[in-house]
CSV table of C-alpha atoms and ligand atoms in Angstrom, one decimal:
chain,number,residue,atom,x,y,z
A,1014,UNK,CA,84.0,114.5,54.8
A,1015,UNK,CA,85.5,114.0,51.5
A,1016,UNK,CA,89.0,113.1,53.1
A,1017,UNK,CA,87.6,110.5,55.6
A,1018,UNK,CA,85.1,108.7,52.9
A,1019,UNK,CA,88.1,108.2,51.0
A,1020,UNK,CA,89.9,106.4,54.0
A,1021,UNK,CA,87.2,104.1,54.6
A,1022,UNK,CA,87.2,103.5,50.9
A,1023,UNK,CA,90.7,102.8,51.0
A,1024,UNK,CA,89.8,100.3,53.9
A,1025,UNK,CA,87.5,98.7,52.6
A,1026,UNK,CA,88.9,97.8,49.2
A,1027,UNK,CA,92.1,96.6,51.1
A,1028,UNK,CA,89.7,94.2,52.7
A,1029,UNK,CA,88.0,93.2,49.8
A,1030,UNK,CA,91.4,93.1,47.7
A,1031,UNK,CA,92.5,90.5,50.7
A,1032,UNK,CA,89.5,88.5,49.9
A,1033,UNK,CA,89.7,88.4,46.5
A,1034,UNK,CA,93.3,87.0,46.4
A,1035,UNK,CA,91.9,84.4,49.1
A,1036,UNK,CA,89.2,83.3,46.7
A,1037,UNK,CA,91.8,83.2,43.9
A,1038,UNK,CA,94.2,81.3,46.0
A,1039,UNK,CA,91.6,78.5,47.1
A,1040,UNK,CA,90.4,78.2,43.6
A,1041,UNK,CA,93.9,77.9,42.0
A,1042,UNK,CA,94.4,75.4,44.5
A,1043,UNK,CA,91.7,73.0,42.9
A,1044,UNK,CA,93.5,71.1,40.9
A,1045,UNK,CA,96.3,70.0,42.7
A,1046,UNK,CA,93.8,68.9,45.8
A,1047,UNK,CA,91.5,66.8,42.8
A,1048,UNK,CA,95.1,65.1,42.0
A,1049,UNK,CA,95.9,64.5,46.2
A,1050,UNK,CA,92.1,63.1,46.6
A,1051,UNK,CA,91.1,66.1,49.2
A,1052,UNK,CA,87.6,66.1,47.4
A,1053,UNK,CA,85.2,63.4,49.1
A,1054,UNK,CA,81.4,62.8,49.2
A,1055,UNK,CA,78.8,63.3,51.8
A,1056,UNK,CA,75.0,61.9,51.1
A,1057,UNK,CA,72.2,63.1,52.4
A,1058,UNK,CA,69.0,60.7,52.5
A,1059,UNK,CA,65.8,61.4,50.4
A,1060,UNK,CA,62.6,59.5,51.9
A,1061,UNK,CA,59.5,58.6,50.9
A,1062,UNK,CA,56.8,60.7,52.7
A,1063,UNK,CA,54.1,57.6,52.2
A,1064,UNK,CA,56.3,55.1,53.7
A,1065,UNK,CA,59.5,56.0,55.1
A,1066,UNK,CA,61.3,54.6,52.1
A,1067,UNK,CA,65.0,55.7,51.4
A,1068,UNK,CA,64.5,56.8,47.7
A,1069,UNK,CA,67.8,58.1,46.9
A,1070,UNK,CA,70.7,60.2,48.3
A,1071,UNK,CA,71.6,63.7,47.1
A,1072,UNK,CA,75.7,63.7,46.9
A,1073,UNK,CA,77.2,66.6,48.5
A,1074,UNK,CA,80.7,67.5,47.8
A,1075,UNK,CA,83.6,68.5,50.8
A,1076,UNK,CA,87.2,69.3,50.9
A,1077,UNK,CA,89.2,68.3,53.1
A,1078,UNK,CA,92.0,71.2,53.0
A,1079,UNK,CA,95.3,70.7,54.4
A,1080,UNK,CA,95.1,74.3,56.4
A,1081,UNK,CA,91.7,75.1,56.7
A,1082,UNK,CA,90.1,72.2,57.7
A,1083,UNK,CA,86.4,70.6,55.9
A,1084,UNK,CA,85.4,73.4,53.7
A,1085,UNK,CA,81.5,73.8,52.5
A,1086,UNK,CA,80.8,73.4,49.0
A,1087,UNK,CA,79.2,76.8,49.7
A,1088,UNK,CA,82.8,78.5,49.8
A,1089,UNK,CA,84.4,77.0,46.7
A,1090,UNK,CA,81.5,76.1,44.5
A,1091,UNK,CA,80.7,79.0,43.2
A,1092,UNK,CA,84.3,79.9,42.9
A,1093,UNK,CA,84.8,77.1,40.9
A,1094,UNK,CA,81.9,77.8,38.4
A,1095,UNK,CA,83.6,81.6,37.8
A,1096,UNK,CA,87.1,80.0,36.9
A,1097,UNK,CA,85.8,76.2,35.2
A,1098,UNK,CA,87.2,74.5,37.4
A,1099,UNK,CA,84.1,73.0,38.4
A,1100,UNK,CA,84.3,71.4,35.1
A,1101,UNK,CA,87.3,68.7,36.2
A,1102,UNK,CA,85.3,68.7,40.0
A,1103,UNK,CA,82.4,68.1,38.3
A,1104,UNK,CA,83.3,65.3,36.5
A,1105,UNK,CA,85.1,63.7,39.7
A,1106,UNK,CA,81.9,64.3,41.9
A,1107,UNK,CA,79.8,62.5,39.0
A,1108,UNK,CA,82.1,59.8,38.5
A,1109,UNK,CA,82.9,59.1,42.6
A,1110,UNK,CA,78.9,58.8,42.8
A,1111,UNK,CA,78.3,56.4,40.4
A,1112,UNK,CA,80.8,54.5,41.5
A,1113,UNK,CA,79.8,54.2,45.0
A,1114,UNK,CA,76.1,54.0,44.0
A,1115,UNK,CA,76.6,50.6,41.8
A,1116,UNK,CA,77.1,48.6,44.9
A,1117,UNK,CA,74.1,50.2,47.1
A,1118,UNK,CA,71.3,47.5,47.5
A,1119,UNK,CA,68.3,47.4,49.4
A,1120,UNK,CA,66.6,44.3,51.4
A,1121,UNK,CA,63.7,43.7,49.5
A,1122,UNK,CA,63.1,47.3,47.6
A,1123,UNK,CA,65.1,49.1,44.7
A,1124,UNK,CA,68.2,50.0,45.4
A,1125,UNK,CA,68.7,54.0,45.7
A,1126,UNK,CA,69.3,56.5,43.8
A,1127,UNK,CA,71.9,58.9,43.9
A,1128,UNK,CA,71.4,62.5,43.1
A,1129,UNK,CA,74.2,64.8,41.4
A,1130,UNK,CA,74.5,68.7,41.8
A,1131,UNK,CA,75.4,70.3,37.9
A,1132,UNK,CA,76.8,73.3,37.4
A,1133,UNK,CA,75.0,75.4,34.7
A,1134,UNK,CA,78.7,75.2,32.9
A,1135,UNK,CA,78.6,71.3,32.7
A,1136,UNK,CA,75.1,70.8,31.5
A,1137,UNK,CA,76.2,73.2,28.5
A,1138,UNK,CA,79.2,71.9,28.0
A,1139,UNK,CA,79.3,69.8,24.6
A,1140,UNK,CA,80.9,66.4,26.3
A,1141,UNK,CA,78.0,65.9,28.9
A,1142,UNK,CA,75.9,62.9,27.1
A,1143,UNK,CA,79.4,61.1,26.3
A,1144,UNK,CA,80.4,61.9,30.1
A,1145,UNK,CA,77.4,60.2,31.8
A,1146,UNK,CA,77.0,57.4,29.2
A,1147,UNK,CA,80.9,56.5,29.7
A,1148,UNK,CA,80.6,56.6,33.4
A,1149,UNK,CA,77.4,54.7,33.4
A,1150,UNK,CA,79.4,52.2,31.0
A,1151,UNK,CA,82.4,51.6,32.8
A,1152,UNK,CA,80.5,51.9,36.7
A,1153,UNK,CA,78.0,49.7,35.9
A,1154,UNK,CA,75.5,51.8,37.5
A,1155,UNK,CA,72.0,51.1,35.9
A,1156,UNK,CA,70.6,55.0,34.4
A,1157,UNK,CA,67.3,55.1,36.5
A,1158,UNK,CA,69.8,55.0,39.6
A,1159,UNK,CA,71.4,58.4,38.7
A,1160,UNK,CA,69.3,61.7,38.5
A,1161,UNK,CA,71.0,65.0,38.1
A,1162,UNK,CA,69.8,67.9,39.7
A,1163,UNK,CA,70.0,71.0,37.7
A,1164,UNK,CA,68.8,74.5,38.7
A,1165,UNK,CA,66.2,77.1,37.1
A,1166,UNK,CA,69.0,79.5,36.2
A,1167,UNK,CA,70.9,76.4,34.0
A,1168,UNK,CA,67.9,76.5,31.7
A,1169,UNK,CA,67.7,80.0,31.6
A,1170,UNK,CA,69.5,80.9,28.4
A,1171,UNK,CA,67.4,80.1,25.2
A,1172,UNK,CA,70.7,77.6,24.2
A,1173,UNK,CA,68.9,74.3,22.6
A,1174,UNK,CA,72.8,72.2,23.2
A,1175,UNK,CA,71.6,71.4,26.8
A,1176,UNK,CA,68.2,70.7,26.2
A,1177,UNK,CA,69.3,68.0,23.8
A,1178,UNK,CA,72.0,67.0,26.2
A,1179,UNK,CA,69.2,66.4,29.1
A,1180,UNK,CA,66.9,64.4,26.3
A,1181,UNK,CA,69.3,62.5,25.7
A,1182,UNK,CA,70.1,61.6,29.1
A,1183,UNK,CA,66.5,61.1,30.0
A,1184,UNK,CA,66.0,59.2,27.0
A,1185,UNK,CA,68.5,56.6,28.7
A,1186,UNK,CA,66.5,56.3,31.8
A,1187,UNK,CA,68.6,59.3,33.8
A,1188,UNK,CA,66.7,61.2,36.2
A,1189,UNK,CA,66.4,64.6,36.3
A,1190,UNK,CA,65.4,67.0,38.9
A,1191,UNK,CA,65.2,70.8,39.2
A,1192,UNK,CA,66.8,71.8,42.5
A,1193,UNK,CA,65.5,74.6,44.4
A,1194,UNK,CA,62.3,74.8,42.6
A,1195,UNK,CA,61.0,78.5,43.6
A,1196,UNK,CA,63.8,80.5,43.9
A,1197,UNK,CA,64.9,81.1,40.5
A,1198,UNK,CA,63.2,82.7,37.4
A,1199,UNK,CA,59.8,80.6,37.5
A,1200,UNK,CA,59.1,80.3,33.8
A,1201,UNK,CA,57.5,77.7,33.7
A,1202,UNK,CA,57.9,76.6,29.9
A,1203,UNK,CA,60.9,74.5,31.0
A,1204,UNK,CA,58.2,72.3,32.5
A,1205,UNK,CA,56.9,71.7,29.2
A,1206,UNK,CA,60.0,71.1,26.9
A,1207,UNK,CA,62.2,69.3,29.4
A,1208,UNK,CA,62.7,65.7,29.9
A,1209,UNK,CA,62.1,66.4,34.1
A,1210,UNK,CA,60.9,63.9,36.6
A,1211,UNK,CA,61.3,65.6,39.7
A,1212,UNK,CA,60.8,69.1,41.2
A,1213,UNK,CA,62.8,69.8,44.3
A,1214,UNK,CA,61.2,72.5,46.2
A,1215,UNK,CA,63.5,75.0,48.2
A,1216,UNK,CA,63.5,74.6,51.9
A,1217,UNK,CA,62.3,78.1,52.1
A,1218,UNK,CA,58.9,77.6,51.4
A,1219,UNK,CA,59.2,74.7,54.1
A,1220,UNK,CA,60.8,76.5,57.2
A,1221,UNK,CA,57.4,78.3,56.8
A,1222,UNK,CA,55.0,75.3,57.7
A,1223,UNK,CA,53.4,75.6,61.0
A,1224,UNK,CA,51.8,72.2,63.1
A,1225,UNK,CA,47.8,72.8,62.7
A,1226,UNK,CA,47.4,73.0,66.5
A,1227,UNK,CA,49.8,76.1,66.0
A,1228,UNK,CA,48.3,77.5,63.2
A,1229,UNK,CA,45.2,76.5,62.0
A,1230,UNK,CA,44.3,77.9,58.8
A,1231,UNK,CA,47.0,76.9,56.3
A,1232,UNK,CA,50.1,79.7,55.8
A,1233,UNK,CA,51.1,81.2,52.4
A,1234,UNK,CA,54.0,78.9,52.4
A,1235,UNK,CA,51.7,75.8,52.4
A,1236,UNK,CA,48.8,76.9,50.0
A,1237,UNK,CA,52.0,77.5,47.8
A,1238,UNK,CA,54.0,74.2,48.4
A,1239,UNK,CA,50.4,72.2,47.8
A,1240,UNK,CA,49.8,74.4,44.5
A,1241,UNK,CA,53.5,73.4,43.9
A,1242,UNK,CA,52.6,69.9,44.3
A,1243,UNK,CA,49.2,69.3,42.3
A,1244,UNK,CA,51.0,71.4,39.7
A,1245,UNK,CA,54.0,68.7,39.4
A,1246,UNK,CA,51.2,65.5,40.1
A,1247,UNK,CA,49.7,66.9,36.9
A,1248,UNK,CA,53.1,66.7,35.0
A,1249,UNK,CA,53.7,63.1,36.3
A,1250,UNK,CA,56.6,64.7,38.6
A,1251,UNK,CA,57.4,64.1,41.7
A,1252,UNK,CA,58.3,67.0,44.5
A,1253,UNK,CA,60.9,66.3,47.3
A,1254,UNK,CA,60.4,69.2,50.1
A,1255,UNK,CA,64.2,70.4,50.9
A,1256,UNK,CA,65.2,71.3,54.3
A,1257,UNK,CA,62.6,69.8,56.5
A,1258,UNK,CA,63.4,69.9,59.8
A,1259,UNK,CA,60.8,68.9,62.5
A,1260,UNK,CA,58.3,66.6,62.4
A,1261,UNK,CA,55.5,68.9,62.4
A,1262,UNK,CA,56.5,69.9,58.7
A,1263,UNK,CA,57.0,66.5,57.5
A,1264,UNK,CA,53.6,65.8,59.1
A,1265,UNK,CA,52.6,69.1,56.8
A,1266,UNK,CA,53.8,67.9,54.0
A,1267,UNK,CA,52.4,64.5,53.8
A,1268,UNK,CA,48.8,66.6,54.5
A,1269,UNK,CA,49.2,67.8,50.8
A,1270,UNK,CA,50.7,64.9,49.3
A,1271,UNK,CA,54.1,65.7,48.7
A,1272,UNK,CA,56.3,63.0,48.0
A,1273,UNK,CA,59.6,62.9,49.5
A,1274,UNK,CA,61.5,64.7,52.1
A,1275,UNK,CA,65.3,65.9,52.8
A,1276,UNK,CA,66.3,67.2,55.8
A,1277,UNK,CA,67.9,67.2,58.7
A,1278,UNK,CA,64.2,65.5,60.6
A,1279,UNK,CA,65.0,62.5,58.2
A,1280,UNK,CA,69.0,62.8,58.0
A,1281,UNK,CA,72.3,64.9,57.8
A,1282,UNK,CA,74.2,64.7,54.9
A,1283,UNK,CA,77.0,61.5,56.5
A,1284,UNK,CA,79.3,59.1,54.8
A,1285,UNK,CA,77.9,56.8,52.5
A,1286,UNK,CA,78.5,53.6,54.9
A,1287,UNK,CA,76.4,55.7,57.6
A,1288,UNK,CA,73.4,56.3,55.4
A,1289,UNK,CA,73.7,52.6,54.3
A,1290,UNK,CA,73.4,51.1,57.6
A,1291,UNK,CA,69.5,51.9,57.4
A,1292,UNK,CA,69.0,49.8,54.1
A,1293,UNK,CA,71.0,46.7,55.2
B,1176,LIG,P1,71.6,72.1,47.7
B,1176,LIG,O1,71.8,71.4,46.4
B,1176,LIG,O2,70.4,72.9,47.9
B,1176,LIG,O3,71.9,71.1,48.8
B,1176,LIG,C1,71.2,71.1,50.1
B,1176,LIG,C2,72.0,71.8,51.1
B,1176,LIG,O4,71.1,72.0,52.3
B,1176,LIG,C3,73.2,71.1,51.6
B,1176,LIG,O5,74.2,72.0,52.0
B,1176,LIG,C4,72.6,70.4,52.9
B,1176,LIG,O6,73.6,70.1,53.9
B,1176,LIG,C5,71.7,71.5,53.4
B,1176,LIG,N1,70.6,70.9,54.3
B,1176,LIG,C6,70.2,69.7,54.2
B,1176,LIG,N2,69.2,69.5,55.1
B,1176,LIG,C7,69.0,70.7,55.7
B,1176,LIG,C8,68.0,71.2,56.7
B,1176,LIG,O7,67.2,70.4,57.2
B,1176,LIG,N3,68.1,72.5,57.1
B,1176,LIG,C9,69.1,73.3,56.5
B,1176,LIG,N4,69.1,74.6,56.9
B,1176,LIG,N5,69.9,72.9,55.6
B,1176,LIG,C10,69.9,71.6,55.2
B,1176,LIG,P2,75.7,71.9,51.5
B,1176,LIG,O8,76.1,70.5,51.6
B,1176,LIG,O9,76.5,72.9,52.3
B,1176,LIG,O10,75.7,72.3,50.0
B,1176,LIG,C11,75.4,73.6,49.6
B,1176,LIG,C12,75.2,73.7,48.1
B,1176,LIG,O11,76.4,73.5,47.4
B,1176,LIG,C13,74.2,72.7,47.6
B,1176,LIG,O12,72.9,73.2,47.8
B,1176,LIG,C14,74.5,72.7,46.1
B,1176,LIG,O13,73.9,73.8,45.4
B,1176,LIG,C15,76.0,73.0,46.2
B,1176,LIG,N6,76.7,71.7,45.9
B,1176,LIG,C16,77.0,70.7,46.8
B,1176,LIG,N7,77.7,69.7,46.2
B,1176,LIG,C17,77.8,70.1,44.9
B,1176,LIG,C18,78.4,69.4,43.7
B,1176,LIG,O14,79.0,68.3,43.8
B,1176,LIG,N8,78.4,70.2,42.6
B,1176,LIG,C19,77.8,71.4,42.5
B,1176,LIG,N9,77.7,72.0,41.3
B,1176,LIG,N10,77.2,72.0,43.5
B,1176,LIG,C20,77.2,71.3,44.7
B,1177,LIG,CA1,70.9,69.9,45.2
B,1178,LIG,CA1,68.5,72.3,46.7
């Protein structure tokens, strides 16, 4: 038994040893495809749940490698985030956005938003404020127009750097949202001492909303999304439901007053022009 444990041992870390030098090849290959422009921007739209509004669009980074094809922010992102690299990435995503945000209009309505991913390494790096003021600066872009998304875990650590950083930044008019509200460590003192205007909520707690013909007593997943939402109404935040997919759930969710949807029932994440077309 001993003999044959040992061989699939031996398998398996050849396996994961192949991985591992995949990972470290794709992420040492970061820089040089930032310099070649194989980085590019997907947005997805964010609409109003009241009126059909498009609110704002939630920038979703893709490369476009040589050999592998499109690759999923899924399998480099967190890659990036081990090594630092998302540092430069970061900065080009946030400075790609803003750039193709300043010319977005709308026909008779504000003009979009656009909404940034940051990694937990970027909001605590010291350069952030000076970053986003630059870019704002030298885009043009007007601050309520950008909102940065940040996650539980990026406020986790008791460091006081980034919660300056995001004062700051608020303090300017930037928006900021906590992305998959409801996954991470819910302590809610964050709530308190943070500049945030928005709570995204996880699509989680939304693939679990039933049509009331199906199901007529409201599911766990709803009481909690409509606790989520008179929680954040009586912050002055407002909730966009991630990963809504039918109609039914959007239907759901305007039933408790939540704000704003994403999801594939009001849009896949497309090229900016594509999203565009709908504001004219
Ligand atoms: P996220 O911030 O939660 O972004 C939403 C993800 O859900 C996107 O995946 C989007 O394509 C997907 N999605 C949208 N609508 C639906 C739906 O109706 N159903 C389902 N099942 N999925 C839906 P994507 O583009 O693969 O991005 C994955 C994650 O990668 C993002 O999750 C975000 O955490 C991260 N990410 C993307 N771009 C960036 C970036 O520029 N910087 C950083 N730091 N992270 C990024
Ligand atoms: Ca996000
Ligand atoms: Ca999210």
């Amino acid at each position: 038994a001993k003999a044959s444990g040992g061989a699939r041992w031996a398998l398996y870390d050849a396996d994961r040893d192949r991985r591992e030098l995949a990972r470290q090849a794709l992420s040492a290959a970061i820089p040089a495809a930032l310099q070649r422009g194989e980085f590019y921007l997907d947005y997805q739209p964010l609409t109003s749940l009241r009126d059909g509004r498009l609110l704002g669009v939630e920038a979703l980074v893709r490369w476009r490698h040589p050999e592998l094809g499109v690759l999923r922010p899924d399998s480099f992102i967190s890659l990036a985030e081990e090594t630092g690299l998302i540092v430069p990435l970061g900065a080009w995503v946030l400075a790609e956005a803003c750039r193709e945000a300043e010319s977005w209009s709308a026909a008779g309505g504000p003009a979009p938003y656009v909404s940034v991913n940051l990694a937990v390494r970027q909001v605590h790096r010291p350069g952030l404020v000076q970053e986003v003021r630059g870019l704002l600066n030298s885009t043009g872009l007007p601050p309520e127009r950008l909102q940065l998304e940040i996650t539980e875990s990026t406020m986790m650590s008791t460091a006081e750097e980034p919660v300056r950083a995001l004062r700051v930044l608020a303090d300017l008019g930037v928006r900021i949202a906590i992305d998959d509200f409801g996954t991470g460590y819910c302590n809610l003192a964050y709530l308190r001492d943070l500049p945030v205007t928005e709570l995204k909520v996880a699509g989680q707690f939304v693939a679990g909303l039933r049509a009331p013909a199906v199901e007529p007593a409201s599911c766990a997943d709803e009481r909690i999304l409509a606790s989520l939402v008179s929680l954040a109404h009586a912050l002055d935040l407002t909730v966009t439901a991630e990963g809504v997919e039918t109609a039914g759930q959007a239907e759901r969710l305007r039933a408790i007053d939540c704000d704003a949807g994403q999801g594939w029932h009001f849009g896949r994440p497309a090229p900016a022009e594509r999203i565009l077309e709908r504001i004219g």
